[in-house]
Tab-separated table of C-alpha atoms and ligand atoms in Angstrom:
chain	number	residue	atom	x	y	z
A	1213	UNK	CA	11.346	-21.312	1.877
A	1214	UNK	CA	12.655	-18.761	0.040
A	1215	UNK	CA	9.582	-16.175	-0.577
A	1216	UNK	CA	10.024	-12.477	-1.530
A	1217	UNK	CA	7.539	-9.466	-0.390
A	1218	UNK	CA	7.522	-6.431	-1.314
A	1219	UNK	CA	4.817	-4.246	0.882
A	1220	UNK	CA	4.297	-0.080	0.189
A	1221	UNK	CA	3.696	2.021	3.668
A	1222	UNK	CA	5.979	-0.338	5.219
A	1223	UNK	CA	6.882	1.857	8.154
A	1224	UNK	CA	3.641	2.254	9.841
A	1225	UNK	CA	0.371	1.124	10.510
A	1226	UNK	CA	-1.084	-1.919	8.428
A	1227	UNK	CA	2.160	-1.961	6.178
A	1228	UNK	CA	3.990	-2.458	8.855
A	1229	UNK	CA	1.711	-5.227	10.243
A	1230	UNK	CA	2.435	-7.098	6.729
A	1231	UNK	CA	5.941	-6.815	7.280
A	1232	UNK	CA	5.783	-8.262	11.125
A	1233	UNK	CA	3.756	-11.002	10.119
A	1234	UNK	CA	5.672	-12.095	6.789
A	1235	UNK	CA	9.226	-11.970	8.809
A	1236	UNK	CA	7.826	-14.333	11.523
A	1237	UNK	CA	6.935	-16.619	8.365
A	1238	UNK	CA	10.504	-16.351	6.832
A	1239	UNK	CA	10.215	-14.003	3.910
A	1240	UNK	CA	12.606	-11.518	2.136
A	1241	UNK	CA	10.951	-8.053	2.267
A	1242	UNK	CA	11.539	-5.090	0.435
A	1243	UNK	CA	10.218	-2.651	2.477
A	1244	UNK	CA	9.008	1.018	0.924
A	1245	UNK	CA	8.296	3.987	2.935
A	1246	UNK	CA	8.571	7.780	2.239
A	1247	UNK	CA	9.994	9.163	5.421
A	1248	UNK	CA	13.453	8.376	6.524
A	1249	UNK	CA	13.201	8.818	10.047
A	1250	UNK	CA	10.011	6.583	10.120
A	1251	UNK	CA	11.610	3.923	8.102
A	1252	UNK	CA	14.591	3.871	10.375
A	1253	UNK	CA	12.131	3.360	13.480
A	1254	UNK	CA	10.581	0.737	11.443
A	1255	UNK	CA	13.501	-0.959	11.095
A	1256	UNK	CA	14.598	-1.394	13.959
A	1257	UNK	CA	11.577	-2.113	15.326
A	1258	UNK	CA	11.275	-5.031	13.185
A	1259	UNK	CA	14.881	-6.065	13.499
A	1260	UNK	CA	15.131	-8.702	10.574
A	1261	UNK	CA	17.909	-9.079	8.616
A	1262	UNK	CA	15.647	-10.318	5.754
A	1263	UNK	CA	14.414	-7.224	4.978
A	1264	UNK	CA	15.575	-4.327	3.101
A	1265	UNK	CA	14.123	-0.866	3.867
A	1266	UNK	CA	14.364	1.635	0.381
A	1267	UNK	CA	12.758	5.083	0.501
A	1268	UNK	CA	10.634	6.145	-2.466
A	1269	UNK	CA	7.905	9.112	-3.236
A	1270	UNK	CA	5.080	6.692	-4.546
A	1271	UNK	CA	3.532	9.759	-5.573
A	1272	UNK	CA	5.809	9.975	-8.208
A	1273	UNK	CA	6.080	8.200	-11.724
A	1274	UNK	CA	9.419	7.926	-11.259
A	1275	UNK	CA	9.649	5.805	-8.527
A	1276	UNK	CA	6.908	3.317	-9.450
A	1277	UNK	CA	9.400	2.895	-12.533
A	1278	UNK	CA	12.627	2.718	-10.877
A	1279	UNK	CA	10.723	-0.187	-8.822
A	1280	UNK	CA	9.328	-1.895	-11.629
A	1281	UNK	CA	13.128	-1.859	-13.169
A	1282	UNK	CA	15.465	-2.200	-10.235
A	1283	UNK	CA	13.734	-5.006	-8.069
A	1284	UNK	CA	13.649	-8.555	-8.102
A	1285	UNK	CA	10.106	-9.753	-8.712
A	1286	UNK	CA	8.384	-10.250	-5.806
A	1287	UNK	CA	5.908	-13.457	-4.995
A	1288	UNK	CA	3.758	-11.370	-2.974
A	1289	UNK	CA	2.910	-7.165	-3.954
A	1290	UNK	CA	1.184	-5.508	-0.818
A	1291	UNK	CA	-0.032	-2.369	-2.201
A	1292	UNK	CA	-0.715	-0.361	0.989
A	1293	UNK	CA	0.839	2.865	0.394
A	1294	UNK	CA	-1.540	5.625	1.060
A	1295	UNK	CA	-2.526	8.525	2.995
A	1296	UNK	CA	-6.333	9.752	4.259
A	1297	UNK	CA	-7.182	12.894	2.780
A	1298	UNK	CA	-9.400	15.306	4.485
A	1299	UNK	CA	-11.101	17.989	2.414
A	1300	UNK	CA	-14.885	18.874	1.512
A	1301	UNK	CA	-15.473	20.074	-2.240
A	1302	UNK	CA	-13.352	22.563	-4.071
A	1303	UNK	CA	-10.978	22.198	-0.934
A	1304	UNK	CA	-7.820	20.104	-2.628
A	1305	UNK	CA	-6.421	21.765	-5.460
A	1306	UNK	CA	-5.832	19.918	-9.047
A	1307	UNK	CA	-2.071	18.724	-8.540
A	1308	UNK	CA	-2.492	17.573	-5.311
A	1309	UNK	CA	-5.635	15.813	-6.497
A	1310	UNK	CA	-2.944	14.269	-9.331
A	1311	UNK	CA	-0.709	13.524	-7.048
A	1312	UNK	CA	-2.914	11.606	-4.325
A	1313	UNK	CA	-4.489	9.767	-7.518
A	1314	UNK	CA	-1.258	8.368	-8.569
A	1315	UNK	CA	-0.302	7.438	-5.070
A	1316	UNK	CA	-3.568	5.275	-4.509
A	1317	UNK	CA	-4.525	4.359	-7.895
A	1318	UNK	CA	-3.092	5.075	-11.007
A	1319	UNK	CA	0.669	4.342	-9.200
A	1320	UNK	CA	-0.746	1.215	-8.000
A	1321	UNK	CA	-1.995	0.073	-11.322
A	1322	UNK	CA	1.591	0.972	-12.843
A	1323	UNK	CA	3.316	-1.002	-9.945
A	1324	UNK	CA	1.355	-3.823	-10.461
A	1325	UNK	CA	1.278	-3.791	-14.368
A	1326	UNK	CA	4.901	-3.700	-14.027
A	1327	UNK	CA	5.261	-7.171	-12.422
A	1328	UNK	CA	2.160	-8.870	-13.572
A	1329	UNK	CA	4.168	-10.460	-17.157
A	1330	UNK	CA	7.295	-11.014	-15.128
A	1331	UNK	CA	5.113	-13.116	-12.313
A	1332	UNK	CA	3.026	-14.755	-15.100
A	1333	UNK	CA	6.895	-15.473	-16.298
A	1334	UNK	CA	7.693	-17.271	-13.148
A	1335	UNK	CA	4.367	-18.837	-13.071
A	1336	UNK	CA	2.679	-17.397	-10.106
A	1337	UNK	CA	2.009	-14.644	-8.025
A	1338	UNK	CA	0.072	-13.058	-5.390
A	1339	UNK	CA	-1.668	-9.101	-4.654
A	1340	UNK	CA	-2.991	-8.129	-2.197
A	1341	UNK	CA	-4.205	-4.047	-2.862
A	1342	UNK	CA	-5.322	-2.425	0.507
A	1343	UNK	CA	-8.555	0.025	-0.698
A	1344	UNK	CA	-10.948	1.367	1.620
A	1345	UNK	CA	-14.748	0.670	2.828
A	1346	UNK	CA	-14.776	4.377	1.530
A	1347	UNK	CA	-14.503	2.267	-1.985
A	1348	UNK	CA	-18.208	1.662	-1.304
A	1349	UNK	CA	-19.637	3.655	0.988
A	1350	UNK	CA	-20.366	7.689	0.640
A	1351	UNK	CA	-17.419	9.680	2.070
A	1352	UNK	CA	-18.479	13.031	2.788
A	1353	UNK	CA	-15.808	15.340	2.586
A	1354	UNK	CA	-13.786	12.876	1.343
A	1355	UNK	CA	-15.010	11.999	-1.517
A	1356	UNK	CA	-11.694	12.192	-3.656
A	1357	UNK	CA	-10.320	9.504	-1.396
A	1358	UNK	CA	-13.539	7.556	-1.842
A	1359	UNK	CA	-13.264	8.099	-5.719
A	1360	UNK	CA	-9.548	6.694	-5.366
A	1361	UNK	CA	-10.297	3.901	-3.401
A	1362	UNK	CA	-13.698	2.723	-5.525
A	1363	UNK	CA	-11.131	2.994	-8.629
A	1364	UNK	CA	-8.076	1.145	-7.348
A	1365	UNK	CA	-10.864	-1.533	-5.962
A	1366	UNK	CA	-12.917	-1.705	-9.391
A	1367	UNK	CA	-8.911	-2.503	-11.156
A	1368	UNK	CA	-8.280	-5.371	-8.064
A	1369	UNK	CA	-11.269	-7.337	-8.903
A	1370	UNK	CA	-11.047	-7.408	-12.672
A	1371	UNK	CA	-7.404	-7.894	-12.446
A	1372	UNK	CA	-8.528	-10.964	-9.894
A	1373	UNK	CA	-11.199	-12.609	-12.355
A	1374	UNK	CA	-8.480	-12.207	-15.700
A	1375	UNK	CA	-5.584	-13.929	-13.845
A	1376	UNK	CA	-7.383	-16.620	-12.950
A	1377	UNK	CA	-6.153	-18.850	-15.498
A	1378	UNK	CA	-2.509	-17.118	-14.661
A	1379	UNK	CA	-2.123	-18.860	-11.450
A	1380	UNK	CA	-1.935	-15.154	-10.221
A	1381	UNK	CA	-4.238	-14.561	-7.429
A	1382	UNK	CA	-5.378	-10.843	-6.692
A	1383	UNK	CA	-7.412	-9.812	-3.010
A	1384	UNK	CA	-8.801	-6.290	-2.635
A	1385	UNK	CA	-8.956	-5.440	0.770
A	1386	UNK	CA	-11.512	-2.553	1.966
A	1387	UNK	CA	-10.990	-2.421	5.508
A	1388	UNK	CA	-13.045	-0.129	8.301
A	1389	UNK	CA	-11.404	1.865	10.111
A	1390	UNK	CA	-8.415	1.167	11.525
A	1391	UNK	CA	-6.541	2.544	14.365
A	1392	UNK	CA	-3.045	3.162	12.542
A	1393	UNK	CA	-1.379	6.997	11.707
A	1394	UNK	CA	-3.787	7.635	8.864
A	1395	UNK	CA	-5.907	10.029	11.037
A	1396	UNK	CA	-3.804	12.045	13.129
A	1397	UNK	CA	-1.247	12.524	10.102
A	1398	UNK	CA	-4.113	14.496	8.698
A	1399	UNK	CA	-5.891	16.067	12.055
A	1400	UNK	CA	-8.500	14.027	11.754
A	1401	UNK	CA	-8.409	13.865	15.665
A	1402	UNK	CA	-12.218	12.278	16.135
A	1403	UNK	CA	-11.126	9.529	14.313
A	1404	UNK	CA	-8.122	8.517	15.963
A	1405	UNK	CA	-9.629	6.093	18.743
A	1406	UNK	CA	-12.393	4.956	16.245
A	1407	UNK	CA	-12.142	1.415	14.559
A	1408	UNK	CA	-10.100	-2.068	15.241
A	1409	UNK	CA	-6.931	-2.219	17.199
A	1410	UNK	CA	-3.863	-3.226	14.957
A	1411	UNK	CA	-1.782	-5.648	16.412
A	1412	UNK	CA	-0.761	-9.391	14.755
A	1413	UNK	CA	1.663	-9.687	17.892
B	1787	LIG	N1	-6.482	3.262	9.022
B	1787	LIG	C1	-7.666	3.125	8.468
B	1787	LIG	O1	-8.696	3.318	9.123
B	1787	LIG	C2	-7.784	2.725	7.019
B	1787	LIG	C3	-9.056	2.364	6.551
B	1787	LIG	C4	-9.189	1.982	5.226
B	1787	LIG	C5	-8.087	1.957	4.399
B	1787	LIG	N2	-6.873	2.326	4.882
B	1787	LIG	C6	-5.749	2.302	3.940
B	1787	LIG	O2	-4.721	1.525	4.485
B	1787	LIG	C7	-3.472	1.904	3.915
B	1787	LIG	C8	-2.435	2.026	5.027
B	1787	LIG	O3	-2.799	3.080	5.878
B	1787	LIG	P1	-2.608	3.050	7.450
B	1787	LIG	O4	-3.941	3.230	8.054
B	1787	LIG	O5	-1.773	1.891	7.848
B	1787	LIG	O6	-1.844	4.454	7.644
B	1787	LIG	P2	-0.430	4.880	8.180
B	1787	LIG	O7	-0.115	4.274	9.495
B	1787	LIG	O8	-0.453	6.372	8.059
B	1787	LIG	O9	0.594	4.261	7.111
B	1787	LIG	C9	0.714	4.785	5.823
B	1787	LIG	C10	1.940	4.204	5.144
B	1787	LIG	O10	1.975	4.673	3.779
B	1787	LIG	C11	3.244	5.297	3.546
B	1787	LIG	N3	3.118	6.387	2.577
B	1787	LIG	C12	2.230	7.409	2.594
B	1787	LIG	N4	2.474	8.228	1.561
B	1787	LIG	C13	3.539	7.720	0.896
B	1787	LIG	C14	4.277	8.114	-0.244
B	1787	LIG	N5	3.954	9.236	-0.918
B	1787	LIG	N6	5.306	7.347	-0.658
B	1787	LIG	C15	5.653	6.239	0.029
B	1787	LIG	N7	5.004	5.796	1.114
B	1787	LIG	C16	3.962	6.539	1.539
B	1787	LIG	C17	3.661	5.833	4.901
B	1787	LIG	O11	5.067	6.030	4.856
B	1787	LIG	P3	5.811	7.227	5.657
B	1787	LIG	O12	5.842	6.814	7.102
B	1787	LIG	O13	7.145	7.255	5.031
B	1787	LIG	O14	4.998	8.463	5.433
B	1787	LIG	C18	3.239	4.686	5.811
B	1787	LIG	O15	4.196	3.650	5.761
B	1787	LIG	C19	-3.739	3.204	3.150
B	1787	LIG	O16	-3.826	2.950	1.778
B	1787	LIG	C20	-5.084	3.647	3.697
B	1787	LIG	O17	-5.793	4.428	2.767
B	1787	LIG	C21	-6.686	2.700	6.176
């Protein structure tokens, strides 16, 4: 068994779930957080020399592309990567509403576009995108995370029904809340004991 992951948000939360669960199958991760010091914890938390920790800005084209161009292709993508953002109308300001965008959605479509012809190449592959109930239910005061969410979920299931044929299979995942760092990383304090406890064990 020789299977290759690579999972976004690795260091925390359901990311690093993914990661726990895939190393007590066997398979080579590539691991990609942001934060250095969080990534280190991560590591040695999970303490398995099959996996390989790298630090990117997924906010950034750049490092979707340096991905795309630098990694081996991976059997399984876990798009995770993402942040909740906490602001009513006319509160988040047009760059950062680029920037959080590209880190949930338009970033994920590049990462994924950018392995899609090199898994059809191999002859399989399989996605799993991580969206948000917020995909379909009303968000108020976070609606731009909503908006994300329902965007990067619309792209997961008509990705799903075209590489059917592809022997590529695509899940979008729109989970509740969870209790992970999501909400305290943004003070959104009342939310913080709210939802399912993450543990695979
Ligand atoms: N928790 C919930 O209730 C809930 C509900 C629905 C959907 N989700 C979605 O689930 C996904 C995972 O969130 P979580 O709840 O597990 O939160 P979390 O514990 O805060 O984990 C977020 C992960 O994303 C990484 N990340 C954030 N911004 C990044 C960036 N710019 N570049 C690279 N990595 C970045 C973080 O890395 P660093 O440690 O380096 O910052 C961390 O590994 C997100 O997409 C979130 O929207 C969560």
């Amino acid at each position: 068994m020789n299977k290759r992951a690579l999972i976004t948000g690795s260091s925390t939360g359901i990311g690093f779930e993914y990661a726990k669960y895939l190393s007590k199958e066997g398979w080579s991760l590539d691991l990609i957080s942001q934060n250095k010091a969080r990534s280190l914890e991560s590591k040695n938390k999970l303490s398995y020399d099959k996996a390989q920790f790298h630090i990117f800005d997924l906010g950034m084209k750049e490092s979707i592309n340096s991905i795309v161009n630098n990694f081996e292709t991976p059997d399984l993508i876990v798009a995770n990567a993402g942040k909740a953002i906490n602001g009513k109308i006319g509160d988040i300001m047009q760059d950062e509403r680029e920037y959080f965008y590209y880190l949930m959605c338009g970033g994920v479509i590049d990462l994924i576009e950018g392995f899609i012809p090199k898994m059809i190449n191999k002859g399989n592959g399989r996605i799993i995108i991580i969206s948000s109930i917020g995909a379909k239910a009303p968000m108020p005061k976070s609606s731009l995370y909503s908006s994300i969410k329902a965007g990067i979920y619309a792209y997961g299931k008509s990705i799903s029904t075209e590489l059917k044929n592809k022997n590529i299979s695509v899940t979008v995942s729109l989970p509740g809340y969870v209790r992970t760092q999501a909400h305290e990383r943004v003070g959104l304090d009342h939310l913080i004991k709210k939802g399912t406890k993450l543990d695979v064990g």
